[in-house]
PDB file of C-alpha atoms in Angstrom:
ATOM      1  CA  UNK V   1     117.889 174.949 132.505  1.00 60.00           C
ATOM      2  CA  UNK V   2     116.126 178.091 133.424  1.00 77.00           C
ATOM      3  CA  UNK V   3     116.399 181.188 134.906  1.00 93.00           C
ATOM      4  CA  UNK V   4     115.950 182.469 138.440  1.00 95.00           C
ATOM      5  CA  UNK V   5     112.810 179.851 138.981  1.00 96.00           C
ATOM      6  CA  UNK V   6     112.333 176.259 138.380  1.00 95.00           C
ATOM      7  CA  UNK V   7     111.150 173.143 139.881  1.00 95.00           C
ATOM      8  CA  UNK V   8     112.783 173.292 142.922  1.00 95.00           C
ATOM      9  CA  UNK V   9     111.536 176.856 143.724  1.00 97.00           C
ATOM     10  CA  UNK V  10     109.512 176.708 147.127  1.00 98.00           C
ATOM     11  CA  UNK V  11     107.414 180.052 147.208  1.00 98.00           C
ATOM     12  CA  UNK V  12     105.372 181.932 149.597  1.00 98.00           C
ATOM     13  CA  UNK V  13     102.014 183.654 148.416  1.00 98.00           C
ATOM     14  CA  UNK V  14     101.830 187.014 150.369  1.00 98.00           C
ATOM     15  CA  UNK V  15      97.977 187.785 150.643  1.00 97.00           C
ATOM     16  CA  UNK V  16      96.870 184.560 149.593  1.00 98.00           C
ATOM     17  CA  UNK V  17      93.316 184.767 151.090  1.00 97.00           C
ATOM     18  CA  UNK V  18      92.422 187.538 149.481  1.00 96.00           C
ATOM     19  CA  UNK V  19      90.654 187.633 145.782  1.00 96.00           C
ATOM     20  CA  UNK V  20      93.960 187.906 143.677  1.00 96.00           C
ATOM     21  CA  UNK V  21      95.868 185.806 145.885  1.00 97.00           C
ATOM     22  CA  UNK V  22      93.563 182.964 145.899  1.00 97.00           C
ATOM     23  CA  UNK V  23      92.496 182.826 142.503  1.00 97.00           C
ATOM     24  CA  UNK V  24      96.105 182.856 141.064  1.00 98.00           C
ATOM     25  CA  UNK V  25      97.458 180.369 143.702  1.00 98.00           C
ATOM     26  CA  UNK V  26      94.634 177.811 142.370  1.00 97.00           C
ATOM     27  CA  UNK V  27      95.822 178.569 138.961  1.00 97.00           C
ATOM     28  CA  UNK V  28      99.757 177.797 139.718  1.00 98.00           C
ATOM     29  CA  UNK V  29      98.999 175.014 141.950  1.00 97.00           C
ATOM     30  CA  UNK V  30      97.173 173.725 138.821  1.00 97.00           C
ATOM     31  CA  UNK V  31     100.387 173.999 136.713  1.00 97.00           C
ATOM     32  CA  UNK V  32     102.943 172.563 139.764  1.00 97.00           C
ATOM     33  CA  UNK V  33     104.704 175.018 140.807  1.00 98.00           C
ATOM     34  CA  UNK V  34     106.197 174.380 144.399  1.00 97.00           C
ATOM     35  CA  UNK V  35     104.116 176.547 146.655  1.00 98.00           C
ATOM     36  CA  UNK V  36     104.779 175.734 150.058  1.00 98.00           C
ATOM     37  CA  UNK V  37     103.045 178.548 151.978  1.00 98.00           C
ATOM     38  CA  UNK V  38     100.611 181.601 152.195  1.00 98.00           C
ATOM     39  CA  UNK V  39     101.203 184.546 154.447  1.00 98.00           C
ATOM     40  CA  UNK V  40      98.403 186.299 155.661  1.00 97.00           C
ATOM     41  CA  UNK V  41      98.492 188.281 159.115  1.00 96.00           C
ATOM     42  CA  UNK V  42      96.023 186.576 161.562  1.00 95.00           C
ATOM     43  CA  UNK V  43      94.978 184.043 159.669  1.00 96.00           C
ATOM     44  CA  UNK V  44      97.465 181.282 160.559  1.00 96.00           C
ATOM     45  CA  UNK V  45      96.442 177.772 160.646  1.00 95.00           C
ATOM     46  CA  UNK V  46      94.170 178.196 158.227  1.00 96.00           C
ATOM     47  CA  UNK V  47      95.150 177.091 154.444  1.00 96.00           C
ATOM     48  CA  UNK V  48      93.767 177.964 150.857  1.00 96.00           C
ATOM     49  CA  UNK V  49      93.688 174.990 148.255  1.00 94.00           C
ATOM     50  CA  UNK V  50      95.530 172.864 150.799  1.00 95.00           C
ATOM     51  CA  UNK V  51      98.705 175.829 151.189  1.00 97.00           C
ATOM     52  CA  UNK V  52      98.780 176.183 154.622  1.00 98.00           C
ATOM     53  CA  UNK V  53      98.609 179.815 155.944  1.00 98.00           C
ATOM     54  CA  UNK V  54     100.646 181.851 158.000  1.00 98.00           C
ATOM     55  CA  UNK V  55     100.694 185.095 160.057  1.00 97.00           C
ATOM     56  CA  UNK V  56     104.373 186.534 158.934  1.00 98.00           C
ATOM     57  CA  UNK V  57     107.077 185.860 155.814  1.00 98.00           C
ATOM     58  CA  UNK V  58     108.898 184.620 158.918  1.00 98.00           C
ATOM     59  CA  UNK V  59     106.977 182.299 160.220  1.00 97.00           C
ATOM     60  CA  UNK V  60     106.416 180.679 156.461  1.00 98.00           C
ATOM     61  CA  UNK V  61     109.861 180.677 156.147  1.00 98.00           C
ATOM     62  CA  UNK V  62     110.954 178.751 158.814  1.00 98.00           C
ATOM     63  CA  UNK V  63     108.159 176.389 158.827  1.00 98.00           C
ATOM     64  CA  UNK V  64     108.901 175.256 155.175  1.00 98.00           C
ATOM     65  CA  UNK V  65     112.100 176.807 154.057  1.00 98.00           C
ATOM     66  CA  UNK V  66     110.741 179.194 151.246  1.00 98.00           C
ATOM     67  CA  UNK V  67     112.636 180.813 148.967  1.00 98.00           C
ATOM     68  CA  UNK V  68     110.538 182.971 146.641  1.00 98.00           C
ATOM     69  CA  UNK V  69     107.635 185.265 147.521  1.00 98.00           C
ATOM     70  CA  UNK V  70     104.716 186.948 144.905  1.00 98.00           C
ATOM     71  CA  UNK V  71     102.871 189.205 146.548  1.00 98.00           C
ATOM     72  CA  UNK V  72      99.235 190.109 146.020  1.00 97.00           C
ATOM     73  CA  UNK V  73      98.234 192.707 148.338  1.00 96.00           C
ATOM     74  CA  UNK V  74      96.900 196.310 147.515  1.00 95.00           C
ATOM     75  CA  UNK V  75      99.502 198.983 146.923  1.00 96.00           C
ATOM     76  CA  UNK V  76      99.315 200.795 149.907  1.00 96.00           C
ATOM     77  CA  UNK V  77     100.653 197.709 151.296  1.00 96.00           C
ATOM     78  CA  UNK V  78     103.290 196.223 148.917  1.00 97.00           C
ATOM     79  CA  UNK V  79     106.314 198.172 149.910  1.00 97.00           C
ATOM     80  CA  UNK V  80     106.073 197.024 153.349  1.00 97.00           C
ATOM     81  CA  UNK V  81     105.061 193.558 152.311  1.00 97.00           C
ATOM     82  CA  UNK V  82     108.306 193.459 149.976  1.00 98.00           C
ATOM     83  CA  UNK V  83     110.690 194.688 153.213  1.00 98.00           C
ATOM     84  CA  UNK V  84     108.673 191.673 154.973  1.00 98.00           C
ATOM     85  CA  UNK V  85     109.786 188.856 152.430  1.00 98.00           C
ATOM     86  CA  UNK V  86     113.192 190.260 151.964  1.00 98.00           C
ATOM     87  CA  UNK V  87     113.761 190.676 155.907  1.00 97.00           C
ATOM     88  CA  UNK V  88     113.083 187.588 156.259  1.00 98.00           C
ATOM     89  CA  UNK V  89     115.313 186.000 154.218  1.00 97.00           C
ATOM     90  CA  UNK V  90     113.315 185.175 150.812  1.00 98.00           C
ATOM     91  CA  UNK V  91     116.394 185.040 147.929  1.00 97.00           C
ATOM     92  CA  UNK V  92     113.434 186.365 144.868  1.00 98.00           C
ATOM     93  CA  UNK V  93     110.534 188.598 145.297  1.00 98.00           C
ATOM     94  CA  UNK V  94     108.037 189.011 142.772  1.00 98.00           C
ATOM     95  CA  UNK V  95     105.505 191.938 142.963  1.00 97.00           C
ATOM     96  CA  UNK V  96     102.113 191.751 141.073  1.00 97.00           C
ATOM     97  CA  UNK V  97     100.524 194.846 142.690  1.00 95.00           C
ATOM     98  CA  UNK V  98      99.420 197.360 140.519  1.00 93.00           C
ATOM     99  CA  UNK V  99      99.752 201.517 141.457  1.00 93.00           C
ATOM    100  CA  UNK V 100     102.683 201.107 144.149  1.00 95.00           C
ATOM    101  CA  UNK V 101     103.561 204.985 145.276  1.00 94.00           C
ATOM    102  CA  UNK V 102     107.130 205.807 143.545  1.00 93.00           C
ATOM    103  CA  UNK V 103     108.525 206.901 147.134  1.00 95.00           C
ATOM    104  CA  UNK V 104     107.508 203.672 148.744  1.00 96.00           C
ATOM    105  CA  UNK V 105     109.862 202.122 145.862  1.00 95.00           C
ATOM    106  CA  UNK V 106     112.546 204.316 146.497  1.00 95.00           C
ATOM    107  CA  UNK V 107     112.819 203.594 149.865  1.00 95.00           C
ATOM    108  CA  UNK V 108     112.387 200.083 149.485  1.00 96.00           C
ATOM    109  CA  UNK V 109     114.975 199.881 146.652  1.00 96.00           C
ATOM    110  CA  UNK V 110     118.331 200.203 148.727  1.00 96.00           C
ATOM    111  CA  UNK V 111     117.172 198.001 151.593  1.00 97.00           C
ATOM    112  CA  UNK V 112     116.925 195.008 149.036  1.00 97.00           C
ATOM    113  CA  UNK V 113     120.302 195.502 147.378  1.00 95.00           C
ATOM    114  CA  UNK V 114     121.776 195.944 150.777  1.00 97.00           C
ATOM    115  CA  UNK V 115     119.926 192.392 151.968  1.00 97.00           C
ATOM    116  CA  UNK V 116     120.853 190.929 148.702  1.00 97.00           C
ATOM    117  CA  UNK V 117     117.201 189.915 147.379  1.00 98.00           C
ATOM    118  CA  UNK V 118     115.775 190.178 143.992  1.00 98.00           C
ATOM    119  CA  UNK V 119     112.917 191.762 142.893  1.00 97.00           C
ATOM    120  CA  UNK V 120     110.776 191.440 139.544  1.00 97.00           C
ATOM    121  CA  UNK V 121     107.869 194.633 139.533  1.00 94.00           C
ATOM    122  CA  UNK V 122     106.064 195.664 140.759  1.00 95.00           C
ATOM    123  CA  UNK V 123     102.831 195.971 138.279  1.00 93.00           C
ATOM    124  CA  UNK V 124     104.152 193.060 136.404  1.00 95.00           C
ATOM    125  CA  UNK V 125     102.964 189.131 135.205  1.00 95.00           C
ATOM    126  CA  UNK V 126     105.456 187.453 136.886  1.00 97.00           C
ATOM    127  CA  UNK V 127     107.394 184.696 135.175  1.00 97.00           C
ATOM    128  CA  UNK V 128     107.363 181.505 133.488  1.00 97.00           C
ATOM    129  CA  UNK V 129     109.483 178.579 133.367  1.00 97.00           C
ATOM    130  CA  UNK V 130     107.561 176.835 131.319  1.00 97.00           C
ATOM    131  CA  UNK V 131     107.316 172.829 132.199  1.00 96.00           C
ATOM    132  CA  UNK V 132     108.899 173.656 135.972  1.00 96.00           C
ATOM    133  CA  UNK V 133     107.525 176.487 137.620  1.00 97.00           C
ATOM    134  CA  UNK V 134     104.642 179.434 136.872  1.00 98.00           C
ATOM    135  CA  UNK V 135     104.613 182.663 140.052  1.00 98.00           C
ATOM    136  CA  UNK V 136     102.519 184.922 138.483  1.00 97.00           C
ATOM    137  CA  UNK V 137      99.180 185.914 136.526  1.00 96.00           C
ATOM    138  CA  UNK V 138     100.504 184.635 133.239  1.00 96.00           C
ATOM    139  CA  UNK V 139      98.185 182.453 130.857  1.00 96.00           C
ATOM    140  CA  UNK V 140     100.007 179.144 131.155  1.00 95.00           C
ATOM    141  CA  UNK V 141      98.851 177.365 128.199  1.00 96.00           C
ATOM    142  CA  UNK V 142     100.101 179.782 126.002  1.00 97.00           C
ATOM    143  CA  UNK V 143     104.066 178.953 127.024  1.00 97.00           C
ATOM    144  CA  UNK V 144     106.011 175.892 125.464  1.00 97.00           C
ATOM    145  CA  UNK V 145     109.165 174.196 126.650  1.00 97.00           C
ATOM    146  CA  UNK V 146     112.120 175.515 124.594  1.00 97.00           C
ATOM    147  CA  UNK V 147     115.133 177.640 123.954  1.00 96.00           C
ATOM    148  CA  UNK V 148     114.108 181.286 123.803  1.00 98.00           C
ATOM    149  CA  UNK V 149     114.455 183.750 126.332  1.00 98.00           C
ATOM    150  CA  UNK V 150     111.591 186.215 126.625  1.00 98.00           C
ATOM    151  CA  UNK V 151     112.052 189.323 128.476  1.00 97.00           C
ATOM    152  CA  UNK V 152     109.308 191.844 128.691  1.00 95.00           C
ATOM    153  CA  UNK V 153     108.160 195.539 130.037  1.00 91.00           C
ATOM    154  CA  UNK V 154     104.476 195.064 128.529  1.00 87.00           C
ATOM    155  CA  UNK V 155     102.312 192.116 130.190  1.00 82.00           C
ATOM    156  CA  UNK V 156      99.887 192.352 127.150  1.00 84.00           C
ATOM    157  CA  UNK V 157     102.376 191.878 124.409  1.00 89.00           C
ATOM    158  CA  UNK V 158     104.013 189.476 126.818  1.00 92.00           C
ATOM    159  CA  UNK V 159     100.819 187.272 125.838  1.00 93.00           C
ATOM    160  CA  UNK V 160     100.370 188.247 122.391  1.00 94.00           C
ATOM    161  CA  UNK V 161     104.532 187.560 121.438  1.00 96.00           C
ATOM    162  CA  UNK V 162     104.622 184.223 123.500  1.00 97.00           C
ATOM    163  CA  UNK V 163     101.764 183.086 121.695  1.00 96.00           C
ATOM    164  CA  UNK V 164     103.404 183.621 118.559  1.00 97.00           C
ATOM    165  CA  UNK V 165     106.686 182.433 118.849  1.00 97.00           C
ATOM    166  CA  UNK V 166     105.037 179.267 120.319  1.00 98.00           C
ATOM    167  CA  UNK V 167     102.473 178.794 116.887  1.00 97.00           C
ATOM    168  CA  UNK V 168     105.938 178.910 115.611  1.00 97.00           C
ATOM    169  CA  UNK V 169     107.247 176.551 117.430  1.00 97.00           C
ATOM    170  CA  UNK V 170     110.033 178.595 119.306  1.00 97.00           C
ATOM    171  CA  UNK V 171     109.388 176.956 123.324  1.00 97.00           C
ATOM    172  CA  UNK V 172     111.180 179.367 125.944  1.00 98.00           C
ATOM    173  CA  UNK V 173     113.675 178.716 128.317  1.00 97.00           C
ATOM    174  CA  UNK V 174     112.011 181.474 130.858  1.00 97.00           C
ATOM    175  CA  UNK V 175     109.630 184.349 130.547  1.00 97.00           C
ATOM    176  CA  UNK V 176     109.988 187.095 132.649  1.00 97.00           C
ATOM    177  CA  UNK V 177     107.597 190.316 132.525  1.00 96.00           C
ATOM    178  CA  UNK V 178     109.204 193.301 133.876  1.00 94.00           C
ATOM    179  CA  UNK V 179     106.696 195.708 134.413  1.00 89.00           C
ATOM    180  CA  UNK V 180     106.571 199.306 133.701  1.00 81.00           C
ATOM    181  CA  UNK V 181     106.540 201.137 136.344  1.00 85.00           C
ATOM    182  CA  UNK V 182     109.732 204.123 136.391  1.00 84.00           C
ATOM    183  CA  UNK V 183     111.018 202.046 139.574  1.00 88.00           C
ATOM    184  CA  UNK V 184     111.210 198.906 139.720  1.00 88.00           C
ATOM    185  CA  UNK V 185     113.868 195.664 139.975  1.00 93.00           C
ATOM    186  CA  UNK V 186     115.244 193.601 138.006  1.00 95.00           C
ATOM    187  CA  UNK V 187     115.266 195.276 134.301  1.00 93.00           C
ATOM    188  CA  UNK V 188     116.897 194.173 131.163  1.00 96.00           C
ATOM    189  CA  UNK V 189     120.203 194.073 131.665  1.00 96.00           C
ATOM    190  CA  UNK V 190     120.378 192.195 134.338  1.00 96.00           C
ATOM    191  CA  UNK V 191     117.920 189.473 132.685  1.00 97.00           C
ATOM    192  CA  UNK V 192     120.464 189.767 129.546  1.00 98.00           C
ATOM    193  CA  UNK V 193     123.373 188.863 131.233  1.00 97.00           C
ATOM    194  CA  UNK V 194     121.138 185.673 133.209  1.00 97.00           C
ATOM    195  CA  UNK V 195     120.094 184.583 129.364  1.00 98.00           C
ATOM    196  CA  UNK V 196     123.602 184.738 128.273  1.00 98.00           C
ATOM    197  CA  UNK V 197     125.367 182.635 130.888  1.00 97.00           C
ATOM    198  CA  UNK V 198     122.329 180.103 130.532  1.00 97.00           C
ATOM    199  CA  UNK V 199     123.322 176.823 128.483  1.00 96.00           C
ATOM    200  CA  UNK V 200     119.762 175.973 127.187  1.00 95.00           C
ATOM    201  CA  UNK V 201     119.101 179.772 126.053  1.00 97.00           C
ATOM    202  CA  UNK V 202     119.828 179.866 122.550  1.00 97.00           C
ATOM    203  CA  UNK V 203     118.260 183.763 121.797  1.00 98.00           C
ATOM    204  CA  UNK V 204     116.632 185.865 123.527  1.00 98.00           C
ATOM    205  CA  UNK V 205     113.326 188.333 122.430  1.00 98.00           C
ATOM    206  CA  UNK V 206     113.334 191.677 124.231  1.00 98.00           C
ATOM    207  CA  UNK V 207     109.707 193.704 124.754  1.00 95.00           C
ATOM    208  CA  UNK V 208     110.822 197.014 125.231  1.00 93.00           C
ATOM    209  CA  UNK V 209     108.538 200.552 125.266  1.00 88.00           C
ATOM    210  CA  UNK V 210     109.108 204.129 124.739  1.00 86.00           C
ATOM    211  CA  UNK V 211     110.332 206.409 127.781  1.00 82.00           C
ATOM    212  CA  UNK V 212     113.307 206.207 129.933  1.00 82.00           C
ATOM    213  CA  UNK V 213     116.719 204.423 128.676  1.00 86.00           C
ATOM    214  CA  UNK V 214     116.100 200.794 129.566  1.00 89.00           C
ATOM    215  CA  UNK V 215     116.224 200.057 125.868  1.00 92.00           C
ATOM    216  CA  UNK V 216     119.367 202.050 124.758  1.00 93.00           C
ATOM    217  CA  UNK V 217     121.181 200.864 128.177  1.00 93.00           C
ATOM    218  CA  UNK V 218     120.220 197.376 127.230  1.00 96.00           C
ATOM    219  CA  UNK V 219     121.341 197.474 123.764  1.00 96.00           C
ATOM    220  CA  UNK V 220     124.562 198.713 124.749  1.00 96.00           C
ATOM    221  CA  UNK V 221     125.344 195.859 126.856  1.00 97.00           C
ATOM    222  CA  UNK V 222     124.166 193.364 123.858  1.00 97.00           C
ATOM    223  CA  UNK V 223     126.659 195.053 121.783  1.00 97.00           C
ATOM    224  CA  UNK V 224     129.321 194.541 124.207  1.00 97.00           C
ATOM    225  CA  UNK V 225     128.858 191.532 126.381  1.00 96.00           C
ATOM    226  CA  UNK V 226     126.189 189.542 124.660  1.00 96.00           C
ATOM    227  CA  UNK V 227     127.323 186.519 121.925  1.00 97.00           C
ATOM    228  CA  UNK V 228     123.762 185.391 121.834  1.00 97.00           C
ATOM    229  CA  UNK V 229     121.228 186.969 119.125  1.00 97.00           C
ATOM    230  CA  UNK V 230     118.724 188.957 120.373  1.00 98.00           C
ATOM    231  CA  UNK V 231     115.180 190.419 118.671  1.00 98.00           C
ATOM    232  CA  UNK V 232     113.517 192.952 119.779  1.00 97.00           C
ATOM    233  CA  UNK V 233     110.029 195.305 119.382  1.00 96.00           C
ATOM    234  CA  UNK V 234     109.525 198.603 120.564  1.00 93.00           C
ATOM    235  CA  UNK V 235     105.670 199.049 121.597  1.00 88.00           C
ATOM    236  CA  UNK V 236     104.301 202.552 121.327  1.00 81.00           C
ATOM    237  CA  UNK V 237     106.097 203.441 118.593  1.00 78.00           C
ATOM    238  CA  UNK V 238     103.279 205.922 116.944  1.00 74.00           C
ATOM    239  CA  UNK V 239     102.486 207.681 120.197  1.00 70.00           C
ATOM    240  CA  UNK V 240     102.869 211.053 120.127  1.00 67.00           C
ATOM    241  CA  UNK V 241     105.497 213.073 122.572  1.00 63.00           C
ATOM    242  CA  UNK V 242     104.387 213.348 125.964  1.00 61.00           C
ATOM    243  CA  UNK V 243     101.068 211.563 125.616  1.00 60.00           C
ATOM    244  CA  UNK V 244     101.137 208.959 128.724  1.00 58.00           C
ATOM    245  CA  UNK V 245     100.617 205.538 127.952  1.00 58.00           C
ATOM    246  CA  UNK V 246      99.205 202.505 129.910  1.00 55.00           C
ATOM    247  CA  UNK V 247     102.529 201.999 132.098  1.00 53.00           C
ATOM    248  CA  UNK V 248     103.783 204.723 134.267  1.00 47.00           C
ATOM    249  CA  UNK V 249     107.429 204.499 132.669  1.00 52.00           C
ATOM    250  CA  UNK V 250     106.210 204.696 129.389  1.00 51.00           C
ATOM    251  CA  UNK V 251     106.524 208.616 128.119  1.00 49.00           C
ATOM    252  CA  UNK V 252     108.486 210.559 126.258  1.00 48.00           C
ATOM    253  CA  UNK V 253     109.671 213.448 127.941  1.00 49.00           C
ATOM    254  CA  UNK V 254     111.733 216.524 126.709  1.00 46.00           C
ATOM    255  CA  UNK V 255     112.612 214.491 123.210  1.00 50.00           C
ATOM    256  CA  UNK V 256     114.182 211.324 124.552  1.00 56.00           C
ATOM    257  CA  UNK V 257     113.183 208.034 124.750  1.00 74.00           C
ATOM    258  CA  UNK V 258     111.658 208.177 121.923  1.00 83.00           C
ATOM    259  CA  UNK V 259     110.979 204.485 119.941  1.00 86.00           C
ATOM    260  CA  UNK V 260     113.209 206.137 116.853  1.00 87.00           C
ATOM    261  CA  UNK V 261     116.265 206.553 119.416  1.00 88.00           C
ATOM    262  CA  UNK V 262     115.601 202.996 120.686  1.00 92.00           C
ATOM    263  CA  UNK V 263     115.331 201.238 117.672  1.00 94.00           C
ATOM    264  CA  UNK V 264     118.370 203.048 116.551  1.00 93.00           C
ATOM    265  CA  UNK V 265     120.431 201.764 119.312  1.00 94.00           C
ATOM    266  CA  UNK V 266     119.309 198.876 118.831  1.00 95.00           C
ATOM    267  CA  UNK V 267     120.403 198.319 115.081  1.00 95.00           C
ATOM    268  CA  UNK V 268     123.441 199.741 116.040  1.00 95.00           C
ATOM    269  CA  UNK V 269     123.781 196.909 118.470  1.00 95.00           C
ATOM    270  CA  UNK V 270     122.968 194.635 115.515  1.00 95.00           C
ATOM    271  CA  UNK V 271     119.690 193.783 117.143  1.00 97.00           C
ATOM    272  CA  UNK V 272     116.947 193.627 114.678  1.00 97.00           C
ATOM    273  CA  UNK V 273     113.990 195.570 115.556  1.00 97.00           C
ATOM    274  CA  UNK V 274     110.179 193.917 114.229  1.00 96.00           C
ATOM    275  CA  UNK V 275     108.070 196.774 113.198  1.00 94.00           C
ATOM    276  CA  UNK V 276     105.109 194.728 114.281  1.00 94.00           C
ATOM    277  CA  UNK V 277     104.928 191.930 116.650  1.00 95.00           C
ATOM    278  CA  UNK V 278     104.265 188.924 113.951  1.00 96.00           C
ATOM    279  CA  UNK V 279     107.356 189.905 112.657  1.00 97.00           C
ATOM    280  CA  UNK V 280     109.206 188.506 115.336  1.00 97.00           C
ATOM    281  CA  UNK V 281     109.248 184.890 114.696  1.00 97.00           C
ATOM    282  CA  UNK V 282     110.745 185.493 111.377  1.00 97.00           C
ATOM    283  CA  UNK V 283     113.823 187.870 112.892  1.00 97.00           C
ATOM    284  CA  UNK V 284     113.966 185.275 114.911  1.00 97.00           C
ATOM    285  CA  UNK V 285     114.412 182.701 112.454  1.00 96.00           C
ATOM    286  CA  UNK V 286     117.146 184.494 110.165  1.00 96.00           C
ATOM    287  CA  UNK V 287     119.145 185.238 113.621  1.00 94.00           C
ATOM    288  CA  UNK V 288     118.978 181.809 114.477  1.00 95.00           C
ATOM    289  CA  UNK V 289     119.727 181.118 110.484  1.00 94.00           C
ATOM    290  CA  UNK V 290     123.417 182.938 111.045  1.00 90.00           C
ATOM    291  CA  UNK V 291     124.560 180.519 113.869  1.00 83.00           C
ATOM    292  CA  UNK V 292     124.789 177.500 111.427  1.00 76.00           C
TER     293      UNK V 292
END
């Protein structure tokens, strides 16, 4: 099983003749995921690595019944493009765009929840099921079929942790970068709570970074609602207060958020925390250990 795509996901690529968009939808056409449509305005009837294009979300939509959108359009652009896909009836968006304006998030964010779509970024990967499905700018020969669940808020050590835990020959039920921008969707908790009420999820490793209270939120609900193990690294943990880091979300600010407070929580939680990422298979391992 998997989480929020699989086989049977039919997704749109919004901005799929541009650079990005191309590129990326030869790539996950390569891997077979189920893309059944491009959007890009004025360009309809013409298609991009035999996708056929359209003009509007809509259009695509009722032309071939999609489901899921990424979008790959500059950032000036995404907020509206995200409205488009979720006005028009698309169940999961996933945003790729890099540098989206806070505000345009803000306003965007209420209109989802009230039309009931998902979103995953933006400035994120994407996700991964690996075996079914691949919407996003992931590396796919790095993932394995498996039992792990693999949330993220850093696409780099995304890469770098999936990579290890598949040398080690732990296969993921679904990867899912997060991004790390200070507004976005879908964050850890609610990812938790999918891993947890999936049968073939066994664990889950959680990416977090300093800043904000994503972590310490998250590891409170793992101490009260999770029953699967969960591992977890902190990136950034030697960065000094308020120095910025790569991800707009990840600073510390006025003493909190710091990687001490998170790991704390998380221990508390009786999440073990690797203090380096090729630590991680072996926490892994000795959680795993317990269950027998």
């Amino acid at each position: 099983m998997s989480i929020l795509v699989n086989k049977d996901t039919k997704l749109v690529v919004q901005g799929i003749t541009g650079r990005d968009g191309k590129f990326h939808t030869g790539l996950m056409n390569k891997y077979g995921t189920n893309i059944v449509a491009g959007v890009s305005p004025g360009k309809e009837g013409e298609s991009v690595e035999g996708v056929p294009v359209f003009n509007s979300v809509e259009n695509a939509v009722k032309a071939t019944g999609a489901n899921t959108s990424i979008i790959f359009v500059p950032a000036a652009y995404a907020a509206d493009a995200i409205l488009e896909a979720s006005e028009a009836g698309i169940a999961l968006v996933i945003a790729i765009s890099e540098g989206v304006p806070v505000q345009d998030m803000i306003r965007v964010t209420p209109i989802l929840k009230q039309n009931g779509t998902l979103l995953i970024g933006p400035n994120c990967p994407g996700l991964i099921t690996p075996g079914q499905s691949l919407v996003g700018i992931l590396p796919a020969m790095i993932f394995k079929e498996g039992n792990i669940g693999f949330i993220s808020r850093s696409g780099t050590l995304t890469y770098e942790v999936v990579n290890l835990l598949t040398l080690n020959d732990f296969g993921q039920t679904t990867c899912v970068g997060i991004g790390g921008d200070p507004v976005a969707g879908l964050y850890f908790i609610d990812l938790l709570e999918r891993f947890e009420n999936d049968p073939e999820t066994v664990a889950v490793v959680l990416i977090g970074e300093i800043g904000g209270d994503a972590e310490e939120q998250a590891a409170q609900f793992i101490a009260e609602k999770m029953t699967k193990p969960v591992v977890a690294f902190i990136a950034g943990q030697t960065a000094p207060p308020g120095k910025r880091m790569g991800h707009a979300g990840a600073i510390i600010s006025s003493g909190s958020g710091t990687a001490v407070e998170k790991i704390a929580a998380f221990n508390r939680a009786g999440v073990p925390v690797a203090k380096e990422p090729a630590e991680i298979p072996e926490l892994l391992r000795k959680k795993l250990a317990e269950l027998k």
